[in-house]
Coordinates of C-alpha atoms in Angstrom, one line a residue:
E1 CA 0.0 0.0 0.0
S2 CA 2.8 2.4 0.9
A3 CA 4.5 1.5 -2.3
C4 CA 1.4 2.5 -4.2
K5 CA 1.2 5.8 -2.4
Q6 CA 4.8 6.5 -3.2
A7 CA 4.1 5.6 -6.9
R8 CA 1.1 7.9 -7.0
G9 CA 3.1 10.6 -5.2
G10 CA 5.9 10.3 -7.7
G11 CA 3.5 10.5 -10.6
G12 CA 2.0 13.7 -9.1
V13 CA 5.4 15.3 -8.8
K14 CA 6.2 14.3 -12.3
A15 CA 2.9 15.7 -13.6
S16 CA 3.5 18.9 -11.7
N17 CA 7.0 19.2 -13.2
N18 CA 5.6 18.6 -16.7
W19 CA 3.0 21.3 -16.1
V20 CA 5.6 23.8 -15.0
R21 CA 7.8 23.0 -18.0
N22 CA 4.9 23.2 -20.5
N23 CA 3.8 26.5 -18.9
R24 CA 7.3 27.9 -19.3
V25 CA 7.3 26.8 -23.0
R26 CA 3.9 28.4 -23.5
R27 CA 5.0 31.7 -22.0
M28 CA 8.2 31.7 -24.1
V29 CA 6.2 31.0 -27.3
V30 CA 3.8 33.8 -26.4
G31 CA 6.7 36.1 -25.6
V32 CA 8.3 35.4 -28.9
G33 CA 5.0 35.9 -30.7
W34 CA 4.4 39.3 -29.1
T35 CA 8.0 40.3 -29.9
F36 CA 7.5 39.3 -33.5
W37 CA 4.3 41.2 -33.9
G38 CA 5.8 44.2 -32.1
V39 CA 8.7 44.2 -34.6
I40 CA 6.3 43.9 -37.5
T41 CA 4.1 46.7 -36.1
A42 CA 7.1 49.0 -35.6
C43 CA 8.3 48.3 -39.1
W44 CA 4.9 49.0 -40.5
L45 CA 4.7 52.3 -38.6
V46 CA 8.1 53.3 -40.0
V47 CA 6.9 52.5 -43.5
V48 CA 3.6 54.5 -42.9
V49 CA 5.5 57.5 -41.6
A50 CA 7.9 57.4 -44.5
M51 CA 5.0 57.1 -47.0
I52 CA 3.3 60.1 -45.4
Q53 CA 6.5 62.1 -45.6
L54 CA 7.1 61.1 -49.2
F55 CA 3.5 61.9 -50.1
S56 CA 3.8 65.3 -48.4
R57 CA 6.9 66.1 -50.5
F58 CA 5.1 64.8 -53.6
V59 CA 2.1 67.1 -52.9
S60 CA 4.5 70.1 -52.3
M61 CA 6.3 69.4 -55.6
A62 CA 3.0 69.1 -57.5
Q63 CA 1.6 72.3 -56.0
A64 CA 4.8 74.1 -56.9
S65 CA 4.4 73.0 -60.6
S66 CA 0.6 73.3 -60.8
P67 CA -0.9 73.4 -64.4
I68 CA -3.2 76.2 -63.3
P69 CA -1.5 79.5 -64.1
A70 CA -0.4 81.6 -61.1
T71 CA -2.2 84.5 -62.8
A72 CA -5.6 82.7 -62.6
K73 CA -7.8 84.8 -60.4
V74 CA -11.3 83.9 -61.6
V75 CA -11.8 80.3 -62.6
L76 CA -14.8 78.8 -64.3
L77 CA -15.3 75.0 -64.1
V78 CA -17.6 73.6 -66.8
V79 CA -19.1 70.1 -66.5
A80 CA -21.9 68.1 -68.0
H81 CA -23.7 66.5 -65.1
P82 CA -24.1 66.9 -61.3
D83 CA -21.4 64.8 -59.7
D84 CA -18.8 65.3 -62.6
E85 CA -17.3 68.1 -60.5
T86 CA -16.7 65.7 -57.6
L87 CA -15.8 62.5 -59.4
F88 CA -13.2 64.1 -61.7
F89 CA -12.1 67.5 -60.4
G90 CA -11.5 67.0 -56.7
P91 CA -7.8 67.7 -56.9
T92 CA -8.5 70.9 -58.8
F93 CA -10.7 72.1 -56.0
A94 CA -7.9 71.3 -53.5
T95 CA -5.3 73.2 -55.5
L96 CA -7.5 76.2 -56.0
R97 CA -8.5 76.2 -52.3
A98 CA -4.7 76.2 -51.3
R99 CA -4.3 79.3 -53.5
G100 CA -7.3 81.0 -52.0
V101 CA -9.2 80.9 -55.2
T102 CA -12.9 79.8 -55.2
P103 CA -14.1 78.8 -58.7
H104 CA -17.4 79.3 -60.3
V105 CA -19.1 76.0 -61.4
L106 CA -21.3 75.7 -64.5
C107 CA -23.1 72.4 -65.0
L108 CA -24.9 72.1 -68.4
S109 CA -27.6 69.7 -67.4
T110 CA -29.6 68.6 -64.3
G111 CA -28.6 64.9 -64.9
N112 CA -32.2 64.0 -65.4
F113 CA -31.5 60.7 -67.2
D114 CA -33.3 58.7 -64.4
G115 CA -35.8 61.4 -63.7
L116 CA -33.9 62.7 -60.7
G117 CA -32.9 66.1 -62.2
G118 CA -34.4 68.1 -59.3
V119 CA -32.8 66.0 -56.7
R120 CA -29.4 66.0 -58.4
K121 CA -29.4 69.8 -58.7
V122 CA -29.8 70.1 -54.9
E123 CA -27.1 67.5 -54.4
M124 CA -24.7 69.4 -56.5
A125 CA -25.2 72.5 -54.5
A126 CA -24.4 70.6 -51.3
A127 CA -21.4 68.9 -52.8
C128 CA -19.9 72.2 -54.1
K129 CA -20.5 73.6 -50.6
V130 CA -18.2 70.9 -49.2
F131 CA -15.5 72.3 -51.6
G132 CA -16.1 75.8 -50.3
V133 CA -18.2 76.9 -53.3
E134 CA -21.3 78.7 -52.2
G135 CA -24.6 78.3 -54.1
S136 CA -24.3 81.8 -55.7
K137 CA -21.3 80.5 -57.7
V138 CA -23.0 77.3 -58.9
T139 CA -25.2 77.3 -62.0
V140 CA -27.1 74.3 -63.2
V141 CA -28.6 74.7 -66.7
D142 CA -32.0 73.1 -67.3
D143 CA -32.3 73.3 -71.1
T144 CA -34.5 70.8 -73.0
A145 CA -31.9 70.6 -75.7
L146 CA -29.2 69.6 -73.2
Q147 CA -30.6 66.5 -71.6
D148 CA -28.4 63.9 -69.9
G149 CA -28.0 60.8 -72.0
P150 CA -25.3 59.0 -74.0
D151 CA -27.5 58.9 -77.0
T152 CA -28.4 62.6 -76.8
A153 CA -26.5 64.9 -79.2
W154 CA -25.6 68.3 -77.7
S155 CA -25.3 71.3 -79.9
L156 CA -21.8 72.9 -79.6
Q157 CA -23.2 76.3 -80.4
L158 CA -25.7 76.0 -77.6
I159 CA -23.0 74.9 -75.2
A160 CA -20.9 77.8 -76.3
H161 CA -23.8 80.2 -75.7
H162 CA -24.3 79.0 -72.1
V163 CA -20.5 79.1 -71.5
G164 CA -20.2 82.6 -73.0
T165 CA -23.0 83.8 -70.7
A166 CA -21.2 82.4 -67.7
L167 CA -17.9 83.9 -68.8
A168 CA -19.5 87.3 -69.2
R169 CA -21.2 87.0 -65.8
T170 CA -18.2 85.9 -63.9
S171 CA -15.4 87.7 -65.8
A172 CA -13.4 84.4 -65.6
D173 CA -9.9 84.5 -66.9
T174 CA -9.4 80.7 -66.8
I175 CA -11.8 77.9 -67.8
I176 CA -11.5 74.3 -66.9
T177 CA -13.3 71.4 -68.5
F178 CA -13.0 68.0 -70.3
D179 CA -10.7 67.1 -73.1
D180 CA -11.7 65.2 -76.3
G181 CA -11.9 61.9 -74.4
G182 CA -14.2 63.2 -71.6
V183 CA -12.4 60.9 -69.1
S184 CA -15.0 58.2 -69.5
R185 CA -15.8 58.7 -73.2
H186 CA -19.3 59.9 -72.3
P187 CA -20.6 61.8 -75.3
N188 CA -22.0 64.7 -73.1
H189 CA -18.5 65.2 -71.5
I190 CA -16.9 65.3 -74.9
A191 CA -19.5 67.7 -76.2
V192 CA -18.9 70.0 -73.3
G193 CA -15.2 70.2 -74.0
A194 CA -15.8 70.9 -77.7
G195 CA -18.4 73.6 -76.8
V196 CA -16.0 75.3 -74.5
E197 CA -13.4 75.2 -77.2
V198 CA -15.8 77.1 -79.4
A199 CA -16.6 79.7 -76.7
V200 CA -12.8 80.2 -76.0
A201 CA -12.2 80.8 -79.7
E202 CA -15.0 83.3 -79.9
R203 CA -13.2 85.3 -77.2
G204 CA -9.9 85.5 -79.1
G205 CA -7.6 84.1 -76.4
R206 CA -8.9 86.3 -73.6
V207 CA -9.7 83.2 -71.6
A208 CA -7.1 80.5 -70.8
P209 CA -8.5 77.0 -71.3
L210 CA -7.4 73.9 -69.4
Y211 CA -8.7 70.5 -70.6
L212 CA -8.7 67.6 -68.1
E213 CA -6.5 64.9 -69.5
T214 CA -8.1 61.5 -70.3
T215 CA -5.6 58.7 -69.6
S216 CA -5.5 55.0 -70.5
I217 CA -7.6 52.5 -68.4
L218 CA -4.5 51.3 -66.6
R219 CA -3.4 54.8 -65.5
K220 CA -7.0 55.7 -64.7
F221 CA -7.3 53.0 -62.1
I222 CA -4.0 53.0 -60.3
G223 CA -4.9 55.8 -58.0
P224 CA -2.1 58.0 -56.6
L225 CA 0.5 55.8 -58.2
D226 CA -0.2 57.6 -61.5
G227 CA 1.6 60.5 -59.9
L228 CA 4.8 58.6 -60.4
V229 CA 4.0 58.4 -64.2
C230 CA 3.3 62.1 -64.2
L231 CA 6.5 62.9 -62.4
A232 CA 8.5 60.7 -64.8
G233 CA 6.9 62.5 -67.8
G234 CA 7.3 65.9 -66.3
S235 CA 3.6 66.6 -66.3
P236 CA 2.4 69.4 -63.9
M237 CA -0.3 68.2 -61.6
C238 CA -3.1 69.3 -59.3
V239 CA -2.8 66.9 -56.3
A240 CA -5.3 66.4 -53.5
D241 CA -3.6 65.9 -50.1
A242 CA -5.3 63.7 -47.4
A243 CA -7.7 66.5 -46.5
G244 CA -8.5 67.0 -50.2
V245 CA -9.4 63.3 -50.6
V246 CA -11.6 63.5 -47.5
S247 CA -13.4 66.5 -48.9
T248 CA -13.9 64.7 -52.2
Y249 CA -15.4 61.7 -50.2
H250 CA -17.8 64.0 -48.3
A251 CA -18.8 65.8 -51.5
M252 CA -19.5 62.5 -53.2
T253 CA -21.7 61.3 -50.4
A254 CA -23.6 64.5 -50.8
H255 CA -24.6 63.1 -54.2
A256 CA -26.6 60.5 -52.4
S257 CA -28.7 59.4 -55.4
Q258 CA -25.5 58.6 -57.3
W259 CA -23.4 57.1 -54.5
V260 CA -23.8 53.5 -55.7
W261 CA -21.3 50.6 -55.6
F262 CA -19.5 51.3 -58.9
R263 CA -18.9 55.0 -58.1
K264 CA -17.6 53.9 -54.7
L265 CA -15.1 51.7 -56.5
F266 CA -14.3 54.6 -58.8
F267 CA -13.6 56.8 -55.9
V268 CA -11.3 54.2 -54.3
F269 CA -9.2 53.3 -57.4
S270 CA -9.4 56.3 -59.7
R271 CA -6.4 58.5 -60.2
Y272 CA -8.9 61.4 -60.6
T273 CA -9.6 61.2 -56.8
H274 CA -5.9 62.2 -56.3
I275 CA -4.5 63.7 -59.4
N276 CA -5.6 66.0 -62.2
T277 CA -3.4 66.8 -65.2
F278 CA -4.4 69.2 -68.0
R279 CA -3.7 70.2 -71.5
T280 CA -4.1 73.7 -73.0
T281 CA -5.6 72.1 -76.2
R282 CA -8.6 69.9 -76.2
R283 CA -6.9 67.2 -78.4
A284 CA -3.7 65.5 -77.4
P285 CA -0.7 66.7 -79.5
T286 CA 0.0 64.4 -82.4

């Protein structure tokens, strides 16, 4: 009996020793794990800080070589539909705000393709307010001959008439709009650029035009990385810093009727959320 007790006692001691040993191993593994994740986290923070510093330098370089002339005092932005100003020109608003210039915005339709013209007009006013543009500087044209739709042909002379009226009212010295690709190849965007070209020609060079560059699909959807392509090519840029991107997000959410999944993806991946580049001619040089 005593031998059995000793055997049981010896087994208990051995089990206790094994528990202590296993516990030490567990604590050592946990300690190594925490150390590993601590090192990874520290490295990630260093990378994030470095990226922020690089991006800040990138923004500073871009702002120093902005495509918008330093002499631009009164700027008129001309778009086709409510939400164009936000989806495509956010970096332009950021650059102008940094200069203390508040643009006038002319939209040549109410975007009534789905019967929401009245709603979209109100949404555009709210979005522009996010960018610091008050309602008195936002004009939305409701012309039966300029209705939103890819199959609707817009008269260039009619566009030029509305643009000319806006130029006379605002005394703008710089006008910004789409190039011959219209960013998305939308016929209304392309027509707006062509109509602005007519209006500028009628004024004999008294207004400086800037046409938003349409890029390839690949460049269009690599977000801020397209800035590296622009730097390599020596292209002046309007760049939205972190605050500018946040403003664009809030402006886009103001377009509640349009804030659907594919526009959310566009906002996330598009270079136009971060970068605008321009040409002084509507067509790319050949």
